PDB file of C-alpha atoms in Angstrom:
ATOM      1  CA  UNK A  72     136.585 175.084 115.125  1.00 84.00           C
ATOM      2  CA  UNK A  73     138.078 173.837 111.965  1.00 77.00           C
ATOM      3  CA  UNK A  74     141.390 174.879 110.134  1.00 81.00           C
ATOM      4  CA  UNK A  75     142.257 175.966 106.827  1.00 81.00           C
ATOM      5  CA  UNK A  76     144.201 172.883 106.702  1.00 80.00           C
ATOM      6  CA  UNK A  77     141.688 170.802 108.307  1.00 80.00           C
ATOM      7  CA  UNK A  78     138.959 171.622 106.186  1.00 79.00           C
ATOM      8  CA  UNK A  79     141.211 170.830 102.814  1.00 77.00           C
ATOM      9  CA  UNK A  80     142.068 167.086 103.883  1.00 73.00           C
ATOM     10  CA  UNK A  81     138.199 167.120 104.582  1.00 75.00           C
ATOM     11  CA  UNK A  82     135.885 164.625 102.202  1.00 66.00           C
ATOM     12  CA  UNK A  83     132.966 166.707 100.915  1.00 60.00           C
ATOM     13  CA  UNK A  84     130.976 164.114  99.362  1.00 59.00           C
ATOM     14  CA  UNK A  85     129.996 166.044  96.402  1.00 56.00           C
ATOM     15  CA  UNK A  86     128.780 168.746  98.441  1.00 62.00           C
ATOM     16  CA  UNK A  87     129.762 172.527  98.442  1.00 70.00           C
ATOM     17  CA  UNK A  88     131.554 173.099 101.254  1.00 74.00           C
ATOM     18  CA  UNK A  89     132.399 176.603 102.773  1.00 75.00           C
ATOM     19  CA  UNK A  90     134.787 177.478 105.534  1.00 75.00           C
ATOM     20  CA  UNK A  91     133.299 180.225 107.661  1.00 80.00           C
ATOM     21  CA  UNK A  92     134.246 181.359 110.859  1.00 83.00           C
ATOM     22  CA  UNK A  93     135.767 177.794 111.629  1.00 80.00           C
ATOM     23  CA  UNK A  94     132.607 175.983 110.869  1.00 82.00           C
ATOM     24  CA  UNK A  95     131.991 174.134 107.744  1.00 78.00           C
ATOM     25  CA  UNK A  96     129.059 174.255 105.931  1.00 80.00           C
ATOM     26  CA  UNK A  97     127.574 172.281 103.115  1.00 72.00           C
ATOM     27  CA  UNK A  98     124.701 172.840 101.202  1.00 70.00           C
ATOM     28  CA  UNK A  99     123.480 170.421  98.457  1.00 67.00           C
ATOM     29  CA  UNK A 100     122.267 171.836  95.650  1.00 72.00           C
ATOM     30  CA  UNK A 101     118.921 171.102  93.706  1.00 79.00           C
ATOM     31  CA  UNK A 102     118.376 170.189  90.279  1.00 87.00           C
ATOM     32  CA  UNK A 103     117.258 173.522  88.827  1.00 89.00           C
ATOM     33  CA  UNK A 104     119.913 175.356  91.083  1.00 88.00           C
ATOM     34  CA  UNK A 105     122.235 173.011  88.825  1.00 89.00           C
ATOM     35  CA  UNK A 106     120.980 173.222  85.763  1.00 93.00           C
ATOM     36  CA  UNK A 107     120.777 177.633  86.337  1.00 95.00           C
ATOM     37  CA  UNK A 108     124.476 176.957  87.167  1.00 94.00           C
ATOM     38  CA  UNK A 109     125.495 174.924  84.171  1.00 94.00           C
ATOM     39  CA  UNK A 110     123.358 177.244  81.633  1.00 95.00           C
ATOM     40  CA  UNK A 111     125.373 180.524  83.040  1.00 97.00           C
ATOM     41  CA  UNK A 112     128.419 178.407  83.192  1.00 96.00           C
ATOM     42  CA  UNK A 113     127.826 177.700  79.789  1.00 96.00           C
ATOM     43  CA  UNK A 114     126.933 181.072  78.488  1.00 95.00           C
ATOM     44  CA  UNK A 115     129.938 182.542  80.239  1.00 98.00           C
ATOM     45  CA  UNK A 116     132.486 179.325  79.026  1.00 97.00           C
ATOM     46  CA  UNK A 117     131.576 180.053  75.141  1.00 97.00           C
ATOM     47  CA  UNK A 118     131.830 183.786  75.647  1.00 98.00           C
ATOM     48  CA  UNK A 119     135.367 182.970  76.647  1.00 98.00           C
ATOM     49  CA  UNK A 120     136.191 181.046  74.081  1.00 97.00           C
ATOM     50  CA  UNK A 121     135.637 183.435  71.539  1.00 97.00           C
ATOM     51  CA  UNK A 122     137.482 186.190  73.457  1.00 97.00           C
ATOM     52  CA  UNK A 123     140.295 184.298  76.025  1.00 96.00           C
ATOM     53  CA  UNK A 124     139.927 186.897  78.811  1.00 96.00           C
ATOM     54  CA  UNK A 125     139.978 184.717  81.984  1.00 97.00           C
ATOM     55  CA  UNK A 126     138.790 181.208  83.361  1.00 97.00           C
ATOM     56  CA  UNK A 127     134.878 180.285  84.332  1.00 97.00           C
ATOM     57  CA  UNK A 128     134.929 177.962  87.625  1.00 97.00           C
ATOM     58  CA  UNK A 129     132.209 175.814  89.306  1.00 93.00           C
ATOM     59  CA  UNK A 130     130.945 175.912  92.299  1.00 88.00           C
ATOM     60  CA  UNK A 131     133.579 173.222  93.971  1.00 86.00           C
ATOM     61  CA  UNK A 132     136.104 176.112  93.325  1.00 91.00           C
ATOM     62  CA  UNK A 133     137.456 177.550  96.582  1.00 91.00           C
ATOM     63  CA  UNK A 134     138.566 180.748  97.624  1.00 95.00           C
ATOM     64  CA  UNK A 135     140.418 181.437 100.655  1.00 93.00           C
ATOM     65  CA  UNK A 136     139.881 185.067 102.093  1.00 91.00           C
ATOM     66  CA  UNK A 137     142.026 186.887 104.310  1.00 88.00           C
ATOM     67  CA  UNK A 138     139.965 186.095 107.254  1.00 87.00           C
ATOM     68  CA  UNK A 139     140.915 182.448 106.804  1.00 88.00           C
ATOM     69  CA  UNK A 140     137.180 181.422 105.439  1.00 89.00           C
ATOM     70  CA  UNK A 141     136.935 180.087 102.267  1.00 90.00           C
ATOM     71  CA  UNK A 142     134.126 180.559  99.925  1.00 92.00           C
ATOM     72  CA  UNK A 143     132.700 179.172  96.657  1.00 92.00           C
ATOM     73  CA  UNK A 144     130.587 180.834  94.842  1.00 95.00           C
ATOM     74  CA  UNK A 145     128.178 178.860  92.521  1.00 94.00           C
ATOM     75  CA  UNK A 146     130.026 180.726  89.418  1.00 97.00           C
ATOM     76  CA  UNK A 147     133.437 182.523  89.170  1.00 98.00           C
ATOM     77  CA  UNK A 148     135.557 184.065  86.874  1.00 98.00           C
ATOM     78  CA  UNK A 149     138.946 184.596  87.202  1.00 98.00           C
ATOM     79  CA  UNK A 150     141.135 186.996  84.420  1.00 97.00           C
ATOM     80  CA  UNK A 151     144.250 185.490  83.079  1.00 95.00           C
ATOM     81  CA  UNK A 152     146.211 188.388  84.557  1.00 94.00           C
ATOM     82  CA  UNK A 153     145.742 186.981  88.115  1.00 93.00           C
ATOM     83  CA  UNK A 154     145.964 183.454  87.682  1.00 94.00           C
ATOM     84  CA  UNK A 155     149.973 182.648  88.668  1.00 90.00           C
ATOM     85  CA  UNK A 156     151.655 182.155  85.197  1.00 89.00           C
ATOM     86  CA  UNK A 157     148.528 182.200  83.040  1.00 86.00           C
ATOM     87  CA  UNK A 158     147.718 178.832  84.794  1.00 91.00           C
ATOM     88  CA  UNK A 159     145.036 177.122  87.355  1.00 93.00           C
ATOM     89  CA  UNK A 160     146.533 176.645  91.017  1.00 90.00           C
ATOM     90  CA  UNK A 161     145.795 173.092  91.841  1.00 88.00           C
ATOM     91  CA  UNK A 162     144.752 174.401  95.546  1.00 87.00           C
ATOM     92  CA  UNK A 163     142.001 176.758  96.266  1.00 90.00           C
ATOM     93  CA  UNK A 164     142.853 180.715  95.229  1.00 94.00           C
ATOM     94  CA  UNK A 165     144.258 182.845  97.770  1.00 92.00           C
ATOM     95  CA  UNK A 166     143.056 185.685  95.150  1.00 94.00           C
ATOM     96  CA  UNK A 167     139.785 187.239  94.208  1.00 95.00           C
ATOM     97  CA  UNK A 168     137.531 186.029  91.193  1.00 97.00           C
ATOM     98  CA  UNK A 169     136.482 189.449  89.517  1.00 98.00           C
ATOM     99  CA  UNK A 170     132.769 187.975  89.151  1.00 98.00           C
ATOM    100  CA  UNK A 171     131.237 185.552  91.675  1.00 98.00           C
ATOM    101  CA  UNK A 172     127.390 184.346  90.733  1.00 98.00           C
ATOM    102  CA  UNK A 173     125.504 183.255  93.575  1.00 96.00           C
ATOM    103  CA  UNK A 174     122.384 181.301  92.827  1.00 95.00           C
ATOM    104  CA  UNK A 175     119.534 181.396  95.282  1.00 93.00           C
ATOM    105  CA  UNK A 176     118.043 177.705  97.176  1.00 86.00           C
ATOM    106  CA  UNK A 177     114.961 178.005  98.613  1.00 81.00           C
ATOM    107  CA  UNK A 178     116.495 178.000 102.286  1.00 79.00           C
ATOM    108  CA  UNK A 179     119.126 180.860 101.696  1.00 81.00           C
ATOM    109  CA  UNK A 180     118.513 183.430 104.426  1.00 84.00           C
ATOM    110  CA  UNK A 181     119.101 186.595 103.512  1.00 85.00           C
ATOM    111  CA  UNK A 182     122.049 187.951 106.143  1.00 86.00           C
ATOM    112  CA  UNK A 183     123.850 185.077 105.202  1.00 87.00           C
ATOM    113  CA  UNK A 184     123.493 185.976 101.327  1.00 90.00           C
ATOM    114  CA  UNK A 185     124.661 190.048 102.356  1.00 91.00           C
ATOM    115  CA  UNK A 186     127.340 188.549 104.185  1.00 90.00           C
ATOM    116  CA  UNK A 187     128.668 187.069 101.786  1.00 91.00           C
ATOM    117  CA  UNK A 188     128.422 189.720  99.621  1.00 94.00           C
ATOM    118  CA  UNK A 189     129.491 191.821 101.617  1.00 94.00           C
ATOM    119  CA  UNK A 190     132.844 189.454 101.867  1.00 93.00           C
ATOM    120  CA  UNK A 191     132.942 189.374  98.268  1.00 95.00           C
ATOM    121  CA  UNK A 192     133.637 192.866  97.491  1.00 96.00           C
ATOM    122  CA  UNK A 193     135.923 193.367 100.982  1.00 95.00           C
ATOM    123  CA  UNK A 194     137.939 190.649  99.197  1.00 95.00           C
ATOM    124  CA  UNK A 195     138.672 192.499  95.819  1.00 96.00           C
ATOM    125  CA  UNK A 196     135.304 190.785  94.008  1.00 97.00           C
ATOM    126  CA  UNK A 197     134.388 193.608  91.377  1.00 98.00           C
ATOM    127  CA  UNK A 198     131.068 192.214  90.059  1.00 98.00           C
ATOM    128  CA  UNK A 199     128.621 189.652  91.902  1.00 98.00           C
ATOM    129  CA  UNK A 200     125.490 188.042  90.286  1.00 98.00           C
ATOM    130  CA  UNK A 201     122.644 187.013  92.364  1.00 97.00           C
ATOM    131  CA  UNK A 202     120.118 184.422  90.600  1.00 97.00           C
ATOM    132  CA  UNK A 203     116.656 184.559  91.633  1.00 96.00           C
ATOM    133  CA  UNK A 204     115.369 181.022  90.158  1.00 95.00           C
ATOM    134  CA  UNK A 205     111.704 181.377  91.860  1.00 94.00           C
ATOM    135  CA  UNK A 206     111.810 185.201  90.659  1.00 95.00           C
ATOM    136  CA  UNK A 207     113.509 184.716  87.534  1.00 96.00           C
ATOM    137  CA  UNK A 208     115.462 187.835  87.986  1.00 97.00           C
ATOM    138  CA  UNK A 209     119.101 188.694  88.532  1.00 98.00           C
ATOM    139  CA  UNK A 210     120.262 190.971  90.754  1.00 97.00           C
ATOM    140  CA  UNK A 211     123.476 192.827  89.813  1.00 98.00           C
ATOM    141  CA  UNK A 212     126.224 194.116  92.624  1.00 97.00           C
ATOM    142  CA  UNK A 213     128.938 196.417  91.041  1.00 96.00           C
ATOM    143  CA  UNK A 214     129.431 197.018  94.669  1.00 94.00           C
ATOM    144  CA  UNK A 215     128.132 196.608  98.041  1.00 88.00           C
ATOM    145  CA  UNK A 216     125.765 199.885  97.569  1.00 91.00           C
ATOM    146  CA  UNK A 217     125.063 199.531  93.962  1.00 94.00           C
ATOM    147  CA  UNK A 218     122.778 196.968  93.223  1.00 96.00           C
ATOM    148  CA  UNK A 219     120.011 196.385  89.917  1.00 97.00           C
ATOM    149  CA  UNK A 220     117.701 193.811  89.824  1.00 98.00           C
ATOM    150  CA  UNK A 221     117.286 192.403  86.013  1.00 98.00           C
ATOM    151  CA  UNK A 222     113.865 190.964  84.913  1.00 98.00           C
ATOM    152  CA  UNK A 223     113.292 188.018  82.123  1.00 96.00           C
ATOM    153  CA  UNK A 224     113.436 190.342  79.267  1.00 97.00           C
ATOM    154  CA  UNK A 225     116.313 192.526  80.355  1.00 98.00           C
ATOM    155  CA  UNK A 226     120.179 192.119  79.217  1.00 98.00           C
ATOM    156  CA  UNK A 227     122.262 190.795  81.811  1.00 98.00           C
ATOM    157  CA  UNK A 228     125.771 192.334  80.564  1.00 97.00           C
ATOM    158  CA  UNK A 229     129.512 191.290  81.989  1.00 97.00           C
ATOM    159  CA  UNK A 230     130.180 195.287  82.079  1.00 96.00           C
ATOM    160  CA  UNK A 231     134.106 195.771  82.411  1.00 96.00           C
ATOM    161  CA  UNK A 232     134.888 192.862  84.126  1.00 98.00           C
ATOM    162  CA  UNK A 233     133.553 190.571  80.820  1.00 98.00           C
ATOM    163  CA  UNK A 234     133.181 193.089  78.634  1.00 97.00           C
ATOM    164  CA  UNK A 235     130.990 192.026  75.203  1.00 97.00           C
ATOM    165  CA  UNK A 236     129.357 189.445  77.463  1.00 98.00           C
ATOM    166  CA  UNK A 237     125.300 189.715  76.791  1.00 97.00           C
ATOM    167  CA  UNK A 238     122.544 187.795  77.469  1.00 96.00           C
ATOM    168  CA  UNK A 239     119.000 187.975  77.874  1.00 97.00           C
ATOM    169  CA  UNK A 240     118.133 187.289  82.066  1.00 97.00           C
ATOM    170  CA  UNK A 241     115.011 184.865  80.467  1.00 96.00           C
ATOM    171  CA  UNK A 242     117.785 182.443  78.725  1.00 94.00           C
ATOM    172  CA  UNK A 243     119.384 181.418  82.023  1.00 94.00           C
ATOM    173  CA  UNK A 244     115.886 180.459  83.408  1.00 93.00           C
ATOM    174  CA  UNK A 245     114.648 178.589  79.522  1.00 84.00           C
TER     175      UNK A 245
END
């Protein structure tokens, strides 16, 4: 088993790296999970220009969870209010993002993507995004027992954890 402090000296070779249940896993990340990723992250950085409400992070960004895991979801978004001082800890967040996007890989298996969810909202998450690249849906969680899957010509909205944030599901996959 590995350590909280372990895993953070830890090289992860450009890999996402998540801490769970002492093990560490990695998964690499194809080009069109990327590109998803960057698109959303885009969408979501711009929105957040125009109206300063939080910070958008990548998936390298680290979350450590009561349980001692830590997690990184592909996408977060963290509210000014609970970033210390207004400002971006230099270590992983010992806090919640309020939206965590999780983008699909061909190999996900599905108990592993419910338990993470499931870990999301135990930890305070209050919106989670699940990208369906080979569907080209998104699937949104506004908790653990209220899910709706988006199709290509449907609005994916931030609700009131981005509120004003709108775009069309079909732009992320363009």
């Amino acid at each position: 088993n590995v350590t909280l402090d372990e895993f953070k000296r830890l090289r992860h070779d450009g890999y996402k790296a998540e801490l769970i249940n002492g093990e560490v896993k990695m998964s690499p990340a194809g080009l069109r999970h990327e590109r998803i990723s960057l698109k959303l992250g885009a969408w979501l950085e711009h929105f957040l220009v125009q109206h300063p409400l939080g910070h958008v992070y990548g998936s390298s960004a680290g979350y450590t969870l009561p349980s001692g895991d830590v997690r990184s979801p592909d996408i977060s978004f963290v509210p000014l209010s609970r970033l210390p001082g207004g400002r971006d800890p230099d270590d992983y967040a010992e806090f919640p993002p309020d939206l965590a996007v999780e983008i699909l890989s061909p190999n996900d298996r599905v108990r592993d993507l419910n338990d993470k969810i499931f870990e999301y909202f135990d930890f305070g998450v209050r919106l989670v995004w699940v990208v369906d690249p080979k569907r080209q849906t998104v699937t949104v969680y506004r908790s653990w027992t209220e899910a709706r899957t988006l199709r290509s010509d449907e609005t994916l909205d931030g609700g009131d954890v981005l509120p004003g944030f709108a775009c069309r599901v079909g732009e992320i996959f363009d």
